[in-house]
Amino acid sequence: MIKNLTYNYHDAILETISLEHTDLVLTIALYSIFYPNMLQIQFTISGITNIITCEKWIVEVTLAFQEENEATSGARINEIDLDKNNQNQLLVSIDSIKTVKLNYEYFTEILNPTTCS
């Protein structure tokens, strides 16, 4: 069964990123034009099989965080989408960083009850 994404991540802000074993956890503030209630999502990508690619991408994202304007809390997301040609591949595109293709087992999108920064 192919699962669709629940939210539109275009122009959202990646606030935090962490990797625990083969699970990548992204905290994302959704774009307020699409979601005026300032929703924050915990997006977990589990069972990543191309972990070295993921680790290299995290380094690039971390560097982007450091280069962002101080008024911004994180990196801007161009898109997060499912690869149309590979049902177990997720495409993640962040400003100024090459799009990463993550091979995964499953993902979850959990709405955080807190307000975004």
Coordinates of C-alpha atoms in Angstrom, one line a residue:
M1 CA 0.0 0.0 0.0
I2 CA 1.3 3.4 -1.0
K3 CA 0.9 6.0 1.7
N4 CA 0.5 9.7 0.7
L5 CA 1.8 12.7 2.6
T6 CA -0.7 14.4 4.9
Y7 CA 0.8 17.9 4.7
N8 CA 2.2 20.2 2.1
Y9 CA 5.8 20.9 3.1
H10 CA 6.6 23.6 0.5
D11 CA 8.1 26.7 2.2
A12 CA 8.0 25.1 5.6
I13 CA 10.9 25.6 8.0
L14 CA 13.0 22.7 9.2
E15 CA 13.6 23.5 12.8
T16 CA 15.4 20.4 14.1
I17 CA 17.0 17.3 12.6
S18 CA 18.3 14.2 14.4
L19 CA 19.3 10.7 13.4
E20 CA 18.8 7.8 15.8
H21 CA 20.1 4.5 14.3
T22 CA 18.1 4.3 11.1
D23 CA 15.3 6.8 12.0
L24 CA 15.5 10.4 10.9
V25 CA 13.4 12.8 12.9
L26 CA 12.6 16.2 11.4
T27 CA 10.7 18.9 13.4
I28 CA 9.0 21.1 10.8
A29 CA 7.0 24.4 11.1
L30 CA 4.5 24.3 8.3
Y31 CA 4.2 27.4 6.1
S32 CA 1.7 29.8 7.6
I33 CA 0.1 30.7 4.3
F34 CA -1.0 27.1 3.9
Y35 CA -1.6 26.5 7.6
P36 CA -2.5 29.7 9.4
N37 CA -2.5 28.0 12.8
M38 CA 1.3 27.6 12.7
L39 CA 1.3 23.9 12.8
Q40 CA 4.4 22.0 13.8
I41 CA 5.0 18.4 12.6
Q42 CA 7.3 15.7 13.8
F43 CA 8.2 13.8 10.6
T44 CA 9.9 10.5 11.2
I45 CA 11.4 8.5 8.4
S46 CA 12.1 5.0 9.7
G47 CA 14.2 2.2 8.5
I48 CA 16.5 4.2 6.3
T49 CA 18.6 1.8 4.2
N50 CA 21.0 4.4 2.6
I51 CA 22.2 5.7 5.9
I52 CA 25.6 7.0 4.6
T53 CA 23.7 9.2 2.1
C54 CA 21.5 10.4 5.0
E55 CA 24.4 11.2 7.3
K56 CA 26.1 13.2 4.5
W57 CA 22.9 15.1 3.9
I58 CA 22.5 15.9 7.6
V59 CA 26.0 17.4 7.6
E60 CA 25.0 19.7 4.7
V61 CA 21.7 20.7 6.4
T62 CA 23.6 21.4 9.6
L63 CA 25.9 23.7 7.7
A64 CA 22.9 25.4 6.1
F65 CA 21.5 26.0 9.6
Q66 CA 24.7 27.8 10.6
E67 CA 24.6 30.0 7.5
E68 CA 21.0 31.1 7.8
N69 CA 20.0 34.6 8.9
E70 CA 19.7 34.8 12.7
A71 CA 16.1 35.8 12.3
T72 CA 15.3 32.4 10.9
S73 CA 15.2 29.3 13.1
G74 CA 16.1 26.8 10.4
A75 CA 16.4 25.9 6.7
R76 CA 13.5 26.4 4.2
I77 CA 12.1 23.3 2.7
N78 CA 11.4 23.4 -1.1
E79 CA 9.6 20.0 -0.9
I80 CA 9.2 16.7 0.7
D81 CA 7.5 14.2 -1.7
L82 CA 7.3 10.6 -2.5
D83 CA 9.3 9.4 -5.5
K84 CA 6.8 8.6 -8.2
N85 CA 9.1 5.9 -9.6
N86 CA 10.0 4.2 -6.3
Q87 CA 7.3 3.8 -3.6
N88 CA 9.9 3.4 -0.8
Q89 CA 11.9 6.5 -1.6
L90 CA 11.3 10.0 -0.2
L91 CA 12.7 13.1 -1.9
V92 CA 13.7 15.9 0.5
S93 CA 14.7 19.3 -1.0
I94 CA 16.1 22.1 1.2
D95 CA 17.2 25.5 -0.1
S96 CA 20.8 25.6 -1.3
I97 CA 21.2 21.8 -0.8
K98 CA 21.0 19.0 -3.4
T99 CA 17.8 17.0 -3.1
V100 CA 18.3 13.8 -1.1
K101 CA 16.6 10.5 -1.9
L102 CA 16.0 8.5 1.2
N103 CA 15.2 4.8 1.0
Y104 CA 12.9 4.0 3.9
E105 CA 10.5 1.3 5.4
Y106 CA 7.8 3.7 6.6
F107 CA 7.2 7.3 7.7
T108 CA 5.0 9.0 10.2
E109 CA 3.7 12.6 10.4
I110 CA 2.7 13.6 13.9
L111 CA 1.1 17.0 14.7
N112 CA 2.8 18.5 17.7
P113 CA 0.4 20.2 20.1
T114 CA 2.9 23.1 20.7
T115 CA 3.0 26.4 18.8
C116 CA 5.8 26.9 16.3
S117 CA 8.5 29.5 16.9

